[in-house]
Amino acid sequence: MESAEIARRFLRFFEERGHEVVPSASLIAEDPTLLLVNAGMVPFKPYFLGQRKPPYQRATSVQKCIRTPDIDEVGKTTRHATFFQMLGNFSFGDYFKELAIPYAWELLTSSEADGGFGFPEDRLWATVYQDDDEAFSIWRDKVGLPEERIQRRGLADNYWNMGVPGPGGPCSEIYYDRGPEYGKEGGPVADEDRYLEVWNLVFMQYQLSTVRSKVDFDVQGPLPAKNIDTGMGLERMAAILQGVDNIYEVDTMWRILDLAADLTKTKYGRDTRNDVSLRVVADHMRSGTMMVGDGVVPSNEGRGYVLRRILRRSIRHLRLLGAGDERYLHELTDAAIEGMGETFPSLRADAAHIHTVIDAEEQSFLATLRTGTAIFDASVEETKRRKDTVVSGAQAFTLHDTYGFPIDLTLEMAAEQGLSVDETEFRRLMDEQRQRAKADAAAKKTGNLDVSVLGEMLERAGTVTFTGYDAVEAEARVVGLLVGGANVPSAGEGTEVEVVLDRTPFYAEGGGQLADQGTIKLSSGAEIEVLDVQTPLTGLVVHRGRVRRGEAQAGDTAFAQIDVERRRAISRSHTATHMVHRGFRNALGESAAQAGSENAPGRFRFDFTAAGAVPPSVLRDVEAEVNATLIDDLGVHASVHPIDEARKMGALALFGEKYGSEVRVVEIGDYSRELCGGTHVARSGQLGLIKVLGEQSIGAGVRRVEALVGIDAFKFLARENVLVAQLAEQLKTPREDLPERVSGLVTRLREAEKELERIRSRQVLEIAGELAGGAQDVGGVAFVSHRAPGGVGADDLRRLAVDVRGRLTGRPSVVIVAGVPKDRPVVVVAVSDEGRARGLRAGALVGVAAKALGGGGGGKDDLAQGGGANPEAIGEALAAVRRAVGSQ
């Protein structure tokens, strides 16, 4: 049975039993304590915590999940994976154990012809929490499972909590006996390789007040409404129903693994090391594809770092399989899209965007590998120079943390050089980094209390009505006031406050559009200046600002009014973003998908996916096309449609954005059509003018364009016009000839600078003979010190030091030359072969000089360079080196 069919049967079974089929949420978690959705219940967490009222009592879903804590174990075993799909059915205060257990049994044991999974009843086992007699009785008396196949287990195995105060309770797990060839008899408590867990039924029936660990918590009392949360791993279920040994051999994963083996000319199942690499590639390519499809782009922080690490581990393991510098991620991404595309059709629709991001990251990392290899080679040289055999853990950590160089690659390359790596130090530094990350995560969890307060407010107020599409002011009621995250009855003058109204014209920041600003005047005479507006929970709009005068009271009648000119300027920018998006798609193809934006008054930035830099000619063409469209003065219309209908209309959906079943479509004539909740102008002509300032890279496969709109664009061009006029006047050149004239001047200037450099170098080197002739004897060493005049560059100082050293042949010599090329002192030390034989080292001597200058330096034994911050100390630096030579 294919994975897609397993998902269909699961959803259909529970839909027939009154469950709302809920589409998978994005992998980008709404929960601020999570980078990525890591469990099937995460999208429903606010309902379980009582922060929001569920819109249905029963639900079922196939949820995309990513877990990365055990990423280093992926591939080493056949059980670990980063991406998985969790099938789940949920009850919010509706049914409980009496239905959850029979539902699971019926679906598992019903024949395939009847829509079930056809499991033989005699091969299923169940576990229950040790004190859960109720679940035990249901299994034995209602389901009819023999008592000897129901096992009781403790807190570690059969009790569930969220890790924070909230609902928790016992659980019952269902296991499938794979047979004696997989292990010993005795049920799940004896062998969980033979007895494979297929479904976990969680019974949330208690309120936990303090949670110290999975097995250490305080129970406050029973929940007023009991809830059901179940989870069945689709990949594990597929392994059983497809008759394969593990999740890497199921249809969606095998497609990628088999292609990776074919591309690298290896065979799965013949070599343990190759098998590990093939499993890593299969898992990580599927995970990376799903993450990019949900709007994640590679970066050095947060979820972007998770994606980057996953893709780079894939490339690393392809190299281990013999790929070298060949680029295979494009084909492997295709395999992942085809494998998952039936369950998640958006992957196929967004394939061009996904390829652009992943291809660019592959190209970037292959360059990083070359850079990292050069840095590693330098570390090896330094290690061997010290006559050591161990590369320091700090160097390995820097390669890993700064350059993205995998530790296993460092270990392998070190072994090839006959060296080892101080793994203990490396692991210590990695652990310190993880502890910092955990501390940050723990700090974020304290935000749960604030979310709970906001949840209560949302429950009390209901969904806040946004009136800002049609009005810039509105009468409303103050539903609640928050000061410092706490609900308060009033807030006095000067207090920073968060205000919740039952209706508002203020647009909350979202979709790239900055929030409105303005004022809220209350019936009590108080006035609140609104500086920011956010939606911390869906349906809840929070106005952040300061009480300008009077005392704000919860329950007051309010008159909310936005800054109209700011709104108009932002709306122009937002409409311009849509048009520029369409322009780049027309110029570069549909793979130029929006990857972020910011719409501010008079200006905007637009991020989009592209394989490389956009040529200036394309920027000009896009700008010209968009401005020509402005002249047509197209009407801008917004309408609400079911999301499937909107997609059929050709409306673009933006990556990383979450959409409900009903969506708002914004159309600019026939030129642009996008899903968007932002505010816009009435006609394109109101934008006046768009001026693209330029573009740049902000990450692998992502470019950023910045532009001005309306009067800001006009002011910019006016300033440019004045500057061009001034240049034309000063150079006595017609405007149209300015580029050629300026280019000629720059060329002549550079040639003049080069000639000056040559003259200065000759002048510097002319004194080399004089300096060598004036060498002093310091403890049997020919010692030369010289302070060069201002303006002599570091390169000239090095040439001079080497030239003087070359004239002091046949005897130990040390030459130190110093200068101040750019307001900061530079010092160069050169030591002859005979000097090095006496133990003199240029690197050590330059360190002495640099210390006196208040800086640092280094280099090789024969030539080294340093610097500092105190030019007045050059004399002392030269004297300090002389003393150091004399003391040898």
PDB file of C-alpha atoms in Angstrom, residues 534-750:
ATOM      1  CA  GLN A 534       0.767  42.946  15.951  1.00  0.00           C
ATOM      2  CA  THR A 535      -1.253  39.711  15.801  1.00  0.00           C
ATOM      3  CA  PRO A 536       0.418  37.413  18.393  1.00  0.00           C
ATOM      4  CA  LEU A 537      -2.489  34.978  18.044  1.00  0.00           C
ATOM      5  CA  THR A 538      -4.687  34.458  15.011  1.00  0.00           C
ATOM      6  CA  GLY A 539      -7.723  36.710  15.380  1.00  0.00           C
ATOM      7  CA  LEU A 540      -6.205  38.883  18.118  1.00  0.00           C
ATOM      8  CA  VAL A 541      -4.953  42.379  17.210  1.00  0.00           C
ATOM      9  CA  VAL A 542      -2.737  44.086  19.798  1.00  0.00           C
ATOM     10  CA  HIS A 543      -2.049  47.839  19.577  1.00  0.00           C
ATOM     11  CA  ARG A 544       1.253  48.774  21.227  1.00  0.00           C
ATOM     12  CA  GLY A 545       1.915  52.318  22.296  1.00  0.00           C
ATOM     13  CA  ARG A 546       1.999  54.820  25.143  1.00  0.00           C
ATOM     14  CA  VAL A 547      -0.712  56.604  27.116  1.00  0.00           C
ATOM     15  CA  ARG A 548      -0.164  60.189  25.977  1.00  0.00           C
ATOM     16  CA  ARG A 549      -2.578  61.710  28.490  1.00  0.00           C
ATOM     17  CA  GLY A 550      -5.214  60.710  31.021  1.00  0.00           C
ATOM     18  CA  GLU A 551      -5.852  57.212  32.352  1.00  0.00           C
ATOM     19  CA  ALA A 552      -6.923  54.435  30.001  1.00  0.00           C
ATOM     20  CA  GLN A 553      -9.611  52.110  31.383  1.00  0.00           C
ATOM     21  CA  ALA A 554     -10.563  48.616  30.208  1.00  0.00           C
ATOM     22  CA  GLY A 555     -14.153  48.744  28.952  1.00  0.00           C
ATOM     23  CA  ASP A 556     -13.893  52.343  27.718  1.00  0.00           C
ATOM     24  CA  THR A 557     -15.455  53.340  24.419  1.00  0.00           C
ATOM     25  CA  ALA A 558     -12.698  54.187  21.949  1.00  0.00           C
ATOM     26  CA  PHE A 559     -12.266  56.163  18.764  1.00  0.00           C
ATOM     27  CA  ALA A 560      -9.396  54.653  16.763  1.00  0.00           C
ATOM     28  CA  GLN A 561      -7.821  56.681  13.972  1.00  0.00           C
ATOM     29  CA  ILE A 562      -4.834  55.750  11.840  1.00  0.00           C
ATOM     30  CA  ASP A 563      -2.174  58.046  10.375  1.00  0.00           C
ATOM     31  CA  VAL A 564      -3.750  58.373   6.929  1.00  0.00           C
ATOM     32  CA  GLU A 565      -0.695  59.697   5.075  1.00  0.00           C
ATOM     33  CA  ARG A 566       1.458  56.876   6.432  1.00  0.00           C
ATOM     34  CA  ARG A 567      -1.164  54.301   5.397  1.00  0.00           C
ATOM     35  CA  ARG A 568      -1.380  55.761   1.873  1.00  0.00           C
ATOM     36  CA  ALA A 569       2.406  55.693   1.480  1.00  0.00           C
ATOM     37  CA  ILE A 570       2.637  52.097   2.712  1.00  0.00           C
ATOM     38  CA  SER A 571      -0.234  51.033   0.445  1.00  0.00           C
ATOM     39  CA  ARG A 572       1.591  52.506  -2.545  1.00  0.00           C
ATOM     40  CA  SER A 573       4.694  50.529  -1.595  1.00  0.00           C
ATOM     41  CA  HIS A 574       2.712  47.311  -1.154  1.00  0.00           C
ATOM     42  CA  THR A 575       1.026  47.642  -4.547  1.00  0.00           C
ATOM     43  CA  ALA A 576       4.414  48.419  -6.099  1.00  0.00           C
ATOM     44  CA  THR A 577       5.820  45.208  -4.595  1.00  0.00           C
ATOM     45  CA  HIS A 578       3.151  43.155  -6.345  1.00  0.00           C
ATOM     46  CA  MET A 579       3.960  44.822  -9.660  1.00  0.00           C
ATOM     47  CA  VAL A 580       7.722  44.399  -9.320  1.00  0.00           C
ATOM     48  CA  HIS A 581       7.156  40.736  -8.382  1.00  0.00           C
ATOM     49  CA  ARG A 582       5.223  40.252 -11.613  1.00  0.00           C
ATOM     50  CA  GLY A 583       7.870  42.150 -13.547  1.00  0.00           C
ATOM     51  CA  PHE A 584      10.683  39.901 -12.351  1.00  0.00           C
ATOM     52  CA  ARG A 585       8.646  36.778 -13.096  1.00  0.00           C
ATOM     53  CA  ASN A 586       8.061  38.058 -16.614  1.00  0.00           C
ATOM     54  CA  ALA A 587      11.793  38.739 -17.032  1.00  0.00           C
ATOM     55  CA  LEU A 588      13.337  35.733 -15.226  1.00  0.00           C
ATOM     56  CA  GLY A 589      10.607  33.101 -15.311  1.00  0.00           C
ATOM     57  CA  GLU A 590       8.260  31.714 -12.683  1.00  0.00           C
ATOM     58  CA  SER A 591      11.190  30.533 -10.520  1.00  0.00           C
ATOM     59  CA  ALA A 592      11.673  34.187  -9.469  1.00  0.00           C
ATOM     60  CA  ALA A 593       9.374  33.673  -6.502  1.00  0.00           C
ATOM     61  CA  GLN A 594       8.959  36.174  -3.709  1.00  0.00           C
ATOM     62  CA  ALA A 595      10.957  35.169  -0.628  1.00  0.00           C
ATOM     63  CA  GLY A 596      10.141  38.148   1.593  1.00  0.00           C
ATOM     64  CA  SER A 597       9.398  41.844   1.500  1.00  0.00           C
ATOM     65  CA  GLU A 598       9.040  44.978   3.589  1.00  0.00           C
ATOM     66  CA  ASN A 599       6.594  47.693   2.582  1.00  0.00           C
ATOM     67  CA  ALA A 600       7.421  50.973   4.293  1.00  0.00           C
ATOM     68  CA  PRO A 601       6.262  54.533   3.585  1.00  0.00           C
ATOM     69  CA  GLY A 602       7.732  55.589   0.245  1.00  0.00           C
ATOM     70  CA  ARG A 603      10.055  52.623  -0.167  1.00  0.00           C
ATOM     71  CA  PHE A 604      10.082  48.850  -0.253  1.00  0.00           C
ATOM     72  CA  ARG A 605      12.408  45.925  -0.442  1.00  0.00           C
ATOM     73  CA  PHE A 606      11.589  42.789  -2.366  1.00  0.00           C
ATOM     74  CA  ASP A 607      13.400  39.458  -1.929  1.00  0.00           C
ATOM     75  CA  PHE A 608      13.121  36.767  -4.572  1.00  0.00           C
ATOM     76  CA  THR A 609      14.775  33.526  -5.598  1.00  0.00           C
ATOM     77  CA  ALA A 610      17.328  33.646  -8.408  1.00  0.00           C
ATOM     78  CA  ALA A 611      20.288  31.479  -9.346  1.00  0.00           C
ATOM     79  CA  GLY A 612      22.646  34.467  -9.607  1.00  0.00           C
ATOM     80  CA  ALA A 613      22.971  38.220  -9.842  1.00  0.00           C
ATOM     81  CA  VAL A 614      20.380  40.018 -11.946  1.00  0.00           C
ATOM     82  CA  PRO A 615      22.027  41.929 -14.825  1.00  0.00           C
ATOM     83  CA  PRO A 616      21.582  45.731 -14.781  1.00  0.00           C
ATOM     84  CA  SER A 617      19.802  45.482 -18.135  1.00  0.00           C
ATOM     85  CA  VAL A 618      17.130  43.254 -16.578  1.00  0.00           C
ATOM     86  CA  LEU A 619      16.675  45.698 -13.692  1.00  0.00           C
ATOM     87  CA  ARG A 620      16.174  48.500 -16.191  1.00  0.00           C
ATOM     88  CA  ASP A 621      13.716  46.445 -18.224  1.00  0.00           C
ATOM     89  CA  VAL A 622      11.651  45.504 -15.155  1.00  0.00           C
ATOM     90  CA  GLU A 623      11.588  49.108 -13.974  1.00  0.00           C
ATOM     91  CA  ALA A 624      10.519  50.315 -17.428  1.00  0.00           C
ATOM     92  CA  GLU A 625       7.792  47.665 -17.734  1.00  0.00           C
ATOM     93  CA  VAL A 626       6.320  48.453 -14.322  1.00  0.00           C
ATOM     94  CA  ASN A 627       6.331  52.213 -14.888  1.00  0.00           C
ATOM     95  CA  ALA A 628       4.689  51.735 -18.276  1.00  0.00           C
ATOM     96  CA  THR A 629       1.978  49.737 -16.505  1.00  0.00           C
ATOM     97  CA  LEU A 630       1.481  52.573 -14.012  1.00  0.00           C
ATOM     98  CA  ILE A 631       0.667  54.900 -16.902  1.00  0.00           C
ATOM     99  CA  ASP A 632      -2.152  52.540 -17.921  1.00  0.00           C
ATOM    100  CA  ASP A 633      -3.772  53.392 -14.557  1.00  0.00           C
ATOM    101  CA  LEU A 634      -5.080  49.874 -13.977  1.00  0.00           C
ATOM    102  CA  GLY A 635      -7.797  49.286 -11.400  1.00  0.00           C
ATOM    103  CA  VAL A 636      -6.790  47.493  -8.206  1.00  0.00           C
ATOM    104  CA  HIS A 637      -9.466  45.144  -6.857  1.00  0.00           C
ATOM    105  CA  ALA A 638      -9.631  42.777  -3.881  1.00  0.00           C
ATOM    106  CA  SER A 639     -12.059  39.866  -3.530  1.00  0.00           C
ATOM    107  CA  VAL A 640     -12.431  36.824  -1.279  1.00  0.00           C
ATOM    108  CA  HIS A 641     -12.506  33.277  -2.697  1.00  0.00           C
ATOM    109  CA  PRO A 642     -12.065  29.668  -1.547  1.00  0.00           C
ATOM    110  CA  ILE A 643      -8.338  28.925  -1.771  1.00  0.00           C
ATOM    111  CA  ASP A 644      -8.752  26.256  -4.458  1.00  0.00           C
ATOM    112  CA  GLU A 645     -10.725  28.693  -6.615  1.00  0.00           C
ATOM    113  CA  ALA A 646      -8.094  31.393  -6.076  1.00  0.00           C
ATOM    114  CA  ARG A 647      -5.358  29.062  -7.247  1.00  0.00           C
ATOM    115  CA  LYS A 648      -7.363  28.193 -10.354  1.00  0.00           C
ATOM    116  CA  MET A 649      -7.569  31.926 -11.039  1.00  0.00           C
ATOM    117  CA  GLY A 650      -3.774  31.948 -11.179  1.00  0.00           C
ATOM    118  CA  ALA A 651      -3.297  33.919  -7.956  1.00  0.00           C
ATOM    119  CA  LEU A 652       0.254  33.671  -6.649  1.00  0.00           C
ATOM    120  CA  ALA A 653       0.676  32.334  -3.113  1.00  0.00           C
ATOM    121  CA  LEU A 654       3.783  33.511  -1.285  1.00  0.00           C
ATOM    122  CA  PHE A 655       6.236  31.148   0.384  1.00  0.00           C
ATOM    123  CA  GLY A 656       6.184  31.139   4.154  1.00  0.00           C
ATOM    124  CA  GLU A 657       2.688  32.618   4.326  1.00  0.00           C
ATOM    125  CA  LYS A 658      -0.166  30.682   5.937  1.00  0.00           C
ATOM    126  CA  TYR A 659      -3.584  30.726   4.280  1.00  0.00           C
ATOM    127  CA  GLY A 660      -7.002  29.659   5.482  1.00  0.00           C
ATOM    128  CA  SER A 661      -9.799  28.084   3.478  1.00  0.00           C
ATOM    129  CA  GLU A 662     -10.959  31.561   2.351  1.00  0.00           C
ATOM    130  CA  VAL A 663      -8.354  33.900   0.868  1.00  0.00           C
ATOM    131  CA  ARG A 664      -8.215  37.482  -0.368  1.00  0.00           C
ATOM    132  CA  VAL A 665      -7.103  37.935  -3.963  1.00  0.00           C
ATOM    133  CA  VAL A 666      -5.642  41.308  -5.024  1.00  0.00           C
ATOM    134  CA  GLU A 667      -5.705  41.998  -8.771  1.00  0.00           C
ATOM    135  CA  ILE A 668      -3.998  44.860 -10.581  1.00  0.00           C
ATOM    136  CA  GLY A 669      -5.849  44.825 -13.879  1.00  0.00           C
ATOM    137  CA  ASP A 670      -4.744  41.725 -15.761  1.00  0.00           C
ATOM    138  CA  TYR A 671      -1.104  42.399 -14.890  1.00  0.00           C
ATOM    139  CA  SER A 672      -0.837  40.932 -11.380  1.00  0.00           C
ATOM    140  CA  ARG A 673      -2.909  38.562  -9.256  1.00  0.00           C
ATOM    141  CA  GLU A 674      -1.764  37.512  -5.760  1.00  0.00           C
ATOM    142  CA  LEU A 675      -3.136  36.205  -2.476  1.00  0.00           C
ATOM    143  CA  CYS A 676      -2.687  39.102  -0.075  1.00  0.00           C
ATOM    144  CA  GLY A 677      -4.232  40.464   3.095  1.00  0.00           C
ATOM    145  CA  GLY A 678      -2.543  43.860   2.858  1.00  0.00           C
ATOM    146  CA  THR A 679      -3.820  47.289   1.907  1.00  0.00           C
ATOM    147  CA  HIS A 680      -3.456  48.767  -1.572  1.00  0.00           C
ATOM    148  CA  VAL A 681      -4.201  51.790  -3.717  1.00  0.00           C
ATOM    149  CA  ALA A 682      -7.382  52.018  -5.807  1.00  0.00           C
ATOM    150  CA  ARG A 683      -5.578  52.434  -9.144  1.00  0.00           C
ATOM    151  CA  SER A 684      -1.999  51.741 -10.252  1.00  0.00           C
ATOM    152  CA  GLY A 685      -1.566  55.331 -11.450  1.00  0.00           C
ATOM    153  CA  GLN A 686      -1.634  56.500  -7.833  1.00  0.00           C
ATOM    154  CA  LEU A 687       1.879  55.085  -7.391  1.00  0.00           C
ATOM    155  CA  GLY A 688       3.213  57.860  -9.617  1.00  0.00           C
ATOM    156  CA  LEU A 689       6.685  56.422 -10.158  1.00  0.00           C
ATOM    157  CA  ILE A 690       8.827  53.449  -9.143  1.00  0.00           C
ATOM    158  CA  LYS A 691      12.619  53.737  -9.028  1.00  0.00           C
ATOM    159  CA  VAL A 692      14.673  50.554  -8.557  1.00  0.00           C
ATOM    160  CA  LEU A 693      17.846  51.406  -6.640  1.00  0.00           C
ATOM    161  CA  GLY A 694      19.718  48.146  -7.181  1.00  0.00           C
ATOM    162  CA  GLU A 695      19.939  44.497  -6.173  1.00  0.00           C
ATOM    163  CA  GLN A 696      22.208  42.352  -4.015  1.00  0.00           C
ATOM    164  CA  SER A 697      22.566  38.852  -2.614  1.00  0.00           C
ATOM    165  CA  ILE A 698      21.200  38.176   0.873  1.00  0.00           C
ATOM    166  CA  GLY A 699      21.849  34.427   0.850  1.00  0.00           C
ATOM    167  CA  ALA A 700      22.306  31.422  -1.382  1.00  0.00           C
ATOM    168  CA  GLY A 701      19.727  31.667  -4.160  1.00  0.00           C
ATOM    169  CA  VAL A 702      18.000  34.773  -2.783  1.00  0.00           C
ATOM    170  CA  ARG A 703      18.385  38.312  -4.148  1.00  0.00           C
ATOM    171  CA  ARG A 704      17.087  41.597  -2.741  1.00  0.00           C
ATOM    172  CA  VAL A 705      15.849  44.608  -4.699  1.00  0.00           C
ATOM    173  CA  GLU A 706      15.269  47.959  -3.029  1.00  0.00           C
ATOM    174  CA  ALA A 707      13.108  50.627  -4.621  1.00  0.00           C
ATOM    175  CA  LEU A 708      11.385  53.944  -4.020  1.00  0.00           C
ATOM    176  CA  VAL A 709       7.761  54.823  -4.760  1.00  0.00           C
ATOM    177  CA  GLY A 710       5.857  58.017  -5.475  1.00  0.00           C
ATOM    178  CA  ILE A 711       7.189  61.310  -4.154  1.00  0.00           C
ATOM    179  CA  ASP A 712      10.227  59.549  -2.614  1.00  0.00           C
ATOM    180  CA  ALA A 713      11.174  58.229  -6.066  1.00  0.00           C
ATOM    181  CA  PHE A 714      10.665  61.711  -7.544  1.00  0.00           C
ATOM    182  CA  LYS A 715      12.857  63.369  -4.859  1.00  0.00           C
ATOM    183  CA  PHE A 716      15.580  60.798  -5.481  1.00  0.00           C
ATOM    184  CA  LEU A 717      15.582  61.462  -9.231  1.00  0.00           C
ATOM    185  CA  ALA A 718      15.552  65.231  -8.579  1.00  0.00           C
ATOM    186  CA  ARG A 719      18.680  64.919  -6.415  1.00  0.00           C
ATOM    187  CA  GLU A 720      20.294  62.723  -9.072  1.00  0.00           C
ATOM    188  CA  ASN A 721      19.501  65.374 -11.686  1.00  0.00           C
ATOM    189  CA  VAL A 722      21.201  68.090  -9.635  1.00  0.00           C
ATOM    190  CA  LEU A 723      24.292  65.935  -9.141  1.00  0.00           C
ATOM    191  CA  VAL A 724      24.523  65.142 -12.849  1.00  0.00           C
ATOM    192  CA  ALA A 725      24.147  68.852 -13.687  1.00  0.00           C
ATOM    193  CA  GLN A 726      26.954  69.743 -11.267  1.00  0.00           C
ATOM    194  CA  LEU A 727      29.250  67.098 -12.760  1.00  0.00           C
ATOM    195  CA  ALA A 728      28.513  68.211 -16.295  1.00  0.00           C
ATOM    196  CA  GLU A 729      29.314  71.831 -15.327  1.00  0.00           C
ATOM    197  CA  GLN A 730      32.546  70.979 -13.501  1.00  0.00           C
ATOM    198  CA  LEU A 731      33.800  68.687 -16.278  1.00  0.00           C
ATOM    199  CA  LYS A 732      32.541  70.911 -19.076  1.00  0.00           C
ATOM    200  CA  THR A 733      30.943  67.873 -20.683  1.00  0.00           C
ATOM    201  CA  PRO A 734      27.433  67.257 -22.053  1.00  0.00           C
ATOM    202  CA  ARG A 735      25.361  64.987 -19.834  1.00  0.00           C
ATOM    203  CA  GLU A 736      25.225  62.165 -22.353  1.00  0.00           C
ATOM    204  CA  ASP A 737      29.051  62.075 -22.485  1.00  0.00           C
ATOM    205  CA  LEU A 738      29.553  61.983 -18.697  1.00  0.00           C
ATOM    206  CA  PRO A 739      30.015  58.180 -18.336  1.00  0.00           C
ATOM    207  CA  GLU A 740      32.807  58.114 -20.928  1.00  0.00           C
ATOM    208  CA  ARG A 741      34.412  61.261 -19.500  1.00  0.00           C
ATOM    209  CA  VAL A 742      34.365  59.976 -15.889  1.00  0.00           C
ATOM    210  CA  SER A 743      35.656  56.573 -17.011  1.00  0.00           C
ATOM    211  CA  GLY A 744      38.603  58.253 -18.722  1.00  0.00           C
ATOM    212  CA  LEU A 745      39.415  60.311 -15.634  1.00  0.00           C
ATOM    213  CA  VAL A 746      39.261  57.244 -13.386  1.00  0.00           C
ATOM    214  CA  THR A 747      41.565  55.324 -15.731  1.00  0.00           C
ATOM    215  CA  ARG A 748      44.127  58.132 -15.799  1.00  0.00           C
ATOM    216  CA  LEU A 749      43.923  58.505 -12.021  1.00  0.00           C
ATOM    217  CA  ARG A 750      44.589  54.813 -11.486  1.00  0.00           C
TER     218      ARG A 750
END
